XYZ file of C-alpha atoms in Angstrom:
389
model
C -72.702 -40.475 -54.836
C -73.645 -39.314 -58.332
C -71.202 -36.761 -59.709
C -74.126 -34.471 -60.532
C -74.823 -34.115 -56.801
C -71.495 -32.295 -56.418
C -72.168 -29.690 -59.102
C -74.150 -26.543 -59.855
C -74.544 -24.662 -63.137
C -72.119 -21.753 -63.349
C -74.500 -18.883 -62.656
C -75.249 -16.537 -59.810
C -77.282 -19.098 -57.879
C -74.463 -21.631 -58.248
C -71.849 -19.146 -57.024
C -73.912 -18.322 -53.911
C -74.564 -22.029 -53.276
C -70.860 -22.803 -53.450
C -70.091 -19.965 -51.027
C -72.670 -21.319 -48.583
C -71.011 -24.765 -48.745
C -67.731 -23.351 -47.428
C -66.879 -23.574 -43.698
C -66.513 -19.753 -43.418
C -67.158 -16.674 -45.552
C -63.910 -16.044 -47.444
C -62.111 -12.733 -47.086
C -60.070 -13.750 -50.129
C -61.579 -16.085 -52.727
C -58.967 -17.453 -55.105
C -59.993 -18.456 -58.632
C -57.170 -20.341 -60.285
C -56.271 -20.550 -63.974
C -55.505 -23.995 -65.295
C -53.962 -22.132 -68.193
C -53.243 -18.484 -68.905
C -54.762 -16.624 -71.872
C -58.152 -18.341 -72.023
C -60.836 -15.827 -72.870
C -63.679 -18.202 -71.955
C -62.408 -18.484 -68.407
C -61.905 -14.717 -68.226
C -65.530 -14.164 -69.227
C -66.702 -16.727 -66.651
C -64.552 -14.949 -64.038
C -66.197 -11.629 -64.936
C -69.659 -13.124 -64.400
C -68.552 -14.585 -61.043
C -67.089 -11.290 -59.893
C -70.104 -9.303 -60.985
C -72.354 -11.572 -58.964
C -70.019 -11.389 -55.960
C -69.946 -7.610 -56.129
C -73.668 -7.127 -56.627
C -75.023 -9.827 -54.300
C -72.280 -11.004 -51.915
C -70.614 -7.775 -50.809
C -67.299 -8.257 -52.607
C -65.379 -4.991 -52.956
C -62.137 -5.798 -54.765
C -60.538 -7.733 -57.591
C -56.882 -8.812 -57.667
C -55.049 -10.329 -60.610
C -51.627 -11.938 -61.251
C -50.196 -8.765 -62.760
C -47.560 -6.160 -61.858
C -48.640 -4.543 -58.573
C -47.245 -1.119 -59.573
C -48.850 -1.139 -63.016
C -52.111 -2.066 -61.310
C -52.226 1.339 -59.618
C -53.051 2.844 -63.022
C -56.042 0.511 -63.393
C -57.244 1.227 -59.868
C -57.071 4.969 -60.481
C -59.098 4.518 -63.656
C -61.848 2.360 -62.160
C -62.177 4.510 -58.989
C -61.778 8.050 -60.405
C -61.961 7.731 -64.214
C -58.355 8.895 -64.607
C -56.814 7.949 -67.971
C -58.407 6.382 -71.022
C -59.413 2.744 -71.232
C -56.959 2.139 -74.122
C -54.031 3.604 -72.198
C -54.911 1.734 -69.022
C -55.101 -1.607 -70.858
C -51.731 -0.876 -72.483
C -49.847 0.321 -69.430
C -51.764 -1.161 -66.490
C -51.139 -4.887 -67.010
C -48.039 -7.046 -67.235
C -47.533 -10.487 -68.872
C -49.529 -9.374 -71.929
C -52.781 -9.580 -69.978
C -53.917 -6.153 -71.129
C -54.532 -7.598 -74.612
C -57.222 -9.987 -73.394
C -60.742 -8.806 -74.227
C -62.104 -10.325 -71.000
C -59.780 -8.095 -68.957
C -60.895 -5.047 -70.987
C -64.521 -5.950 -70.344
C -63.828 -6.303 -66.609
C -62.145 -2.881 -66.308
C -64.947 -1.242 -68.337
C -67.612 -2.810 -66.113
C -65.819 -1.874 -62.859
C -65.558 1.749 -64.017
C -69.228 1.784 -64.978
C -70.237 0.261 -61.645
C -68.179 2.815 -59.718
C -69.803 5.729 -61.590
C -73.103 4.692 -60.065
C -72.027 3.724 -56.542
C -70.338 5.566 -53.695
C -68.790 2.378 -52.292
C -66.104 1.886 -54.925
C -64.799 -1.419 -56.229
C -61.003 -1.605 -56.143
C -58.583 -3.177 -58.595
C -55.189 -4.598 -57.613
C -52.278 -6.280 -59.321
C -50.571 -8.536 -56.818
C -47.595 -9.955 -58.727
C -44.174 -8.353 -58.443
C -42.726 -6.321 -61.345
C -41.068 -9.389 -62.817
C -41.289 -12.260 -65.266
C -38.500 -14.823 -64.950
C -36.206 -11.783 -64.833
C -37.041 -8.692 -62.774
C -37.458 -4.949 -63.183
C -35.221 -2.308 -61.666
C -36.193 -1.337 -58.098
C -36.035 2.317 -59.212
C -39.791 2.972 -59.419
C -40.545 1.450 -56.014
C -37.561 3.002 -54.212
C -37.917 6.509 -55.636
C -41.686 6.562 -55.125
C -41.253 5.505 -51.510
C -38.486 8.115 -51.055
C -40.711 10.834 -52.537
C -43.561 10.011 -50.121
C -41.099 10.230 -47.235
C -39.516 13.415 -48.636
C -37.971 15.564 -45.953
C -35.070 15.579 -43.450
C -35.757 12.041 -42.084
C -35.486 10.485 -45.576
C -32.357 12.451 -46.381
C -30.667 11.087 -43.261
C -31.027 7.627 -44.826
C -29.828 8.576 -48.308
C -29.823 11.604 -50.550
C -31.838 11.484 -53.786
C -28.606 11.944 -55.749
C -26.916 8.976 -54.055
C -30.012 6.853 -54.544
C -30.011 7.601 -58.267
C -26.290 6.949 -58.531
C -26.622 3.541 -56.819
C -29.531 2.532 -59.032
C -27.731 3.405 -62.250
C -29.237 2.518 -65.650
C -32.374 0.378 -65.463
C -31.023 -1.902 -68.235
C -28.468 -3.296 -65.798
C -31.320 -4.693 -63.696
C -33.872 -5.733 -66.304
C -31.600 -7.638 -68.740
C -33.710 -10.692 -69.720
C -30.557 -12.749 -70.258
C -30.043 -12.873 -66.471
C -32.930 -15.347 -66.282
C -30.702 -18.099 -67.597
C -27.255 -16.694 -66.807
C -26.764 -15.735 -63.152
C -23.315 -14.290 -63.896
C -25.031 -11.391 -65.672
C -27.025 -10.372 -62.598
C -25.983 -7.352 -60.588
C -28.038 -8.523 -57.645
C -24.933 -9.125 -55.468
C -22.955 -6.072 -56.560
C -21.786 -3.548 -53.988
C -24.485 -1.131 -55.209
C -27.248 -3.730 -54.844
C -26.115 -4.755 -51.369
C -26.095 -1.150 -50.211
C -29.560 -0.593 -51.767
C -30.895 -3.532 -49.748
C -29.843 -1.773 -46.533
C -31.286 1.537 -47.756
C -34.597 -0.122 -48.662
C -34.782 -1.694 -45.212
C -34.053 1.664 -43.563
C -36.689 3.462 -45.665
C -39.294 0.836 -44.710
C -38.381 1.266 -41.051
C -38.622 5.040 -41.477
C -42.083 4.623 -43.006
C -43.257 2.877 -39.839
C -42.168 5.870 -37.763
C -43.724 8.406 -40.207
C -46.964 6.550 -40.976
C -49.179 8.790 -38.787
C -48.435 11.855 -40.895
C -49.477 10.217 -44.153
C -53.072 10.064 -45.373
C -54.493 6.549 -45.771
C -54.002 6.497 -49.582
C -50.344 7.623 -49.386
C -49.619 5.281 -46.470
C -51.066 2.286 -48.343
C -49.066 3.145 -51.463
C -45.866 3.742 -49.480
C -46.218 0.327 -47.923
C -46.701 -1.183 -51.378
C -43.593 0.578 -52.670
C -41.606 -0.587 -49.645
C -42.699 -4.249 -50.044
C -41.905 -4.112 -53.735
C -38.468 -2.549 -53.331
C -37.436 -5.046 -50.692
C -38.889 -7.945 -52.666
C -37.212 -6.937 -55.919
C -33.817 -6.570 -54.274
C -34.169 -9.997 -52.676
C -35.154 -11.440 -56.030
C -32.175 -9.841 -57.822
C -29.879 -11.169 -55.111
C -31.198 -14.703 -55.721
C -30.860 -14.251 -59.485
C -27.074 -14.003 -58.989
C -27.034 -17.444 -57.337
C -25.518 -20.191 -59.532
C -26.528 -23.108 -57.281
C -28.969 -25.890 -58.319
C -31.548 -24.399 -55.915
C -31.748 -21.092 -57.798
C -35.041 -21.563 -59.618
C -36.855 -23.033 -56.654
C -35.787 -20.090 -54.524
C -36.833 -17.582 -57.210
C -40.266 -19.222 -57.472
C -40.669 -19.051 -53.667
C -39.558 -15.420 -53.462
C -42.003 -14.425 -56.187
C -44.916 -16.084 -54.385
C -43.864 -14.564 -51.089
C -44.168 -11.132 -52.726
C -47.616 -12.103 -54.039
C -48.706 -13.285 -50.589
C -47.559 -10.047 -48.959
C -49.575 -8.079 -51.517
C -52.610 -10.278 -50.886
C -52.404 -9.504 -47.185
C -52.717 -5.822 -48.131
C -55.572 -6.547 -50.597
C -57.457 -8.272 -47.747
C -57.747 -4.839 -46.075
C -60.124 -3.926 -48.948
C -61.927 -7.295 -49.080
C -63.824 -9.406 -49.535
C -61.905 -9.822 -52.789
C -61.789 -12.198 -55.732
C -58.206 -13.174 -56.577
C -57.357 -14.465 -60.062
C -54.084 -16.193 -60.935
C -52.577 -19.493 -61.989
C -53.636 -22.571 -60.026
C -49.990 -23.032 -59.128
C -49.933 -19.704 -57.296
C -53.279 -19.970 -55.541
C -53.517 -23.599 -54.443
C -53.240 -24.481 -50.784
C -50.825 -27.364 -51.226
C -47.187 -27.313 -52.250
C -46.594 -26.227 -55.857
C -44.725 -28.559 -58.162
C -43.535 -27.717 -61.668
C -41.228 -29.552 -64.124
C -38.496 -27.164 -65.180
C -35.284 -27.815 -67.117
C -34.863 -31.436 -66.089
C -35.805 -30.875 -62.467
C -39.059 -30.518 -60.514
C -39.378 -27.223 -58.676
C -41.123 -27.365 -55.293
C -42.260 -24.304 -53.348
C -45.091 -22.929 -51.249
C -47.225 -20.628 -53.352
C -49.039 -17.450 -52.482
C -52.259 -19.386 -51.788
C -50.535 -21.737 -49.390
C -48.932 -18.827 -47.504
C -52.221 -16.884 -47.435
C -54.130 -19.946 -46.224
C -51.612 -20.357 -43.384
C -52.418 -16.778 -42.324
C -56.147 -16.657 -42.926
C -57.247 -20.262 -42.389
C -60.851 -20.763 -43.582
C -61.074 -17.053 -44.499
C -59.124 -18.046 -47.651
C -60.864 -20.320 -50.160
C -59.530 -21.675 -53.438
C -61.461 -22.597 -56.581
C -59.322 -24.390 -59.188
C -60.340 -24.163 -62.809
C -60.262 -27.127 -65.176
C -61.095 -27.573 -68.843
C -62.415 -30.423 -70.917
C -61.324 -30.072 -74.510
C -58.435 -27.575 -74.831
C -58.227 -26.683 -78.506
C -58.261 -30.105 -80.124
C -56.931 -31.948 -77.011
C -59.852 -33.894 -75.517
C -59.506 -35.506 -72.041
C -59.550 -39.324 -71.701
C -62.699 -40.584 -69.953
C -60.695 -42.070 -67.052
C -59.425 -38.630 -65.955
C -61.229 -36.089 -63.750
C -61.665 -33.776 -66.709
C -63.083 -36.666 -68.702
C -65.650 -37.412 -66.012
C -66.619 -33.763 -65.757
C -67.031 -33.536 -69.540
C -69.943 -35.989 -69.226
C -71.932 -33.548 -67.060
C -74.934 -31.893 -68.758
C -73.532 -28.322 -68.479
C -71.037 -26.498 -70.692
C -69.924 -24.640 -67.552
C -70.357 -25.642 -63.945
C -69.150 -25.251 -60.365
C -68.309 -28.234 -58.172
C -67.758 -28.925 -54.500
C -64.203 -30.303 -54.817
C -64.171 -32.374 -51.639
C -67.426 -34.121 -52.536
C -66.151 -34.541 -56.089
C -63.072 -36.327 -54.696
C -65.376 -39.033 -53.332
C -66.913 -39.678 -56.762
C -63.768 -39.870 -58.911
C -61.673 -42.283 -56.899
C -59.491 -44.250 -59.261
C -59.313 -41.486 -61.857
C -55.922 -40.911 -63.469
C -54.129 -37.589 -63.868
C -54.638 -36.131 -67.306
C -51.647 -35.843 -69.637
C -52.478 -32.946 -71.889
C -50.753 -32.207 -75.178
C -51.030 -28.522 -74.281
C -47.843 -27.907 -72.246
C -49.352 -24.722 -70.783
C -52.356 -26.547 -69.251
C -52.024 -27.749 -65.626
C -54.547 -30.615 -65.142
C -56.406 -31.489 -61.962
C -54.609 -34.018 -59.762
C -57.273 -36.420 -58.450
C -55.128 -37.092 -55.383
C -55.257 -33.407 -54.368
C -58.939 -32.631 -54.784
C -59.368 -32.780 -51.036
C -57.184 -29.685 -50.651
C -59.390 -27.625 -53.027
C -62.649 -25.904 -52.055
C -64.254 -25.872 -55.456
C -63.764 -26.346 -59.193
C -64.832 -24.097 -62.049
C -65.169 -26.358 -65.066
C -65.496 -25.358 -68.748
C -66.235 -28.194 -71.187
C -64.408 -26.648 -74.169
C -61.975 -23.721 -74.521
C -59.883 -22.238 -77.302
C -56.693 -20.896 -75.716
C -54.591 -18.071 -77.114
C -51.234 -19.573 -78.231
C -48.387 -19.028 -75.696
C-alpha cells in the first residue's frame, strides 16, 4: 500500500473523511500533543474544532488545564462574563493562557456563541496541580457553599473546615514535588479532611434533586476535585520508589473522571499530551526510572469503547531537528502536504520496519511504530517551531 493512500490533507473534508473511517461516531475525540507549546498545532486544532462544531455537531472543547480555572473560560464563552485578557490570564494553568492559538480559540468560541442558541462549552479537565498540587480549599469550600444549610453543618462547620485547611502555602509548596517529607498530605488535618470530603460528596448525592443542573454539575466537579487533590497530597507524602508512578496515575484518574463529566456535553474534542490521551499504557523516563501508568485516554477508552477515539500528533522538523528517513516521521515528511491526517492503522501497514525517532528535543514524544495499531489517526505537521520549555 502506498503511504499516500492512508492520508488526507488537513482540511474540513479530511476531518470528515477520517471520522467516517472510524468504527463508531466518537463521543470524545482526543487530539494528542506530541509536544506542548506548539502554536502551529494549536492553530490546526482550532481549524479541526471549528469544522467539528460547524459541520459534525460537536458541542464542547476540553483542554489539559486546571478544571477549576476552566470555569472562568466557560463563563466567558457562554455568557460573555469577564474580559478576554482577564480570562486568558486567570482561566488557564501550565502557562497555556499565553499561547496565541488558545486566545484565538476562546475568541472564536465566544463569537460563535453570540450568534447561536446552542452554546459551545469549554472545559479544563486537568486537576489543579503541576508536579506539586494546590490546596483543596477552593474545591472544598465551593462544595460546602453549594450545600449550605443544616445538612452540611452536620458534617463540619465552616469554621472547622477553614481551621483544618490552614494556610494554602502549606499545601502548594513546590518543594514537596521532590521532597515527600515536606508534604502535609498525611497529617492529622489532611486525614480528617479526606473523611470530610467523602462525607460532603455523599451528602451531595442526597441533596442533588434540590440543586439546579448548573449548580449540581459544578458541585460534582468540586467534589471530584477535592477528593482527587487530597488523594494526590496523600501520595505526595510517600517516600517509596513507587511514588512518581502513583502520582502520575492519580493525576490521570482525575482527568478521566472529568472527561466522563465532559461527555455529558459532547460530542467533544479533547486536547492534551499524547501521553495522557493514548489508549495504551503510558511510559515516561523520569529520574533514572521508567514510569508506567494508565492514562486518562486508556481509562476513558475502557469506559466508552469505540465512542472514544484518539488522534496522535506528530511533527517532522522540530526547530532544527529533522527526522531520519527511516523513522515514521521521516516517511511522513516525504508526503506532498505540509499538514495532513492519516488513518493510523493503515499507516502501520506501510511503515513496517521503521525505527523509533530519537529527537534532540527532550520535550517531543515521537511516534512509536510498534504502537500505531492502537491509534485511530495521526495529525502530522511537516515543520514546527516550538516555544522553549
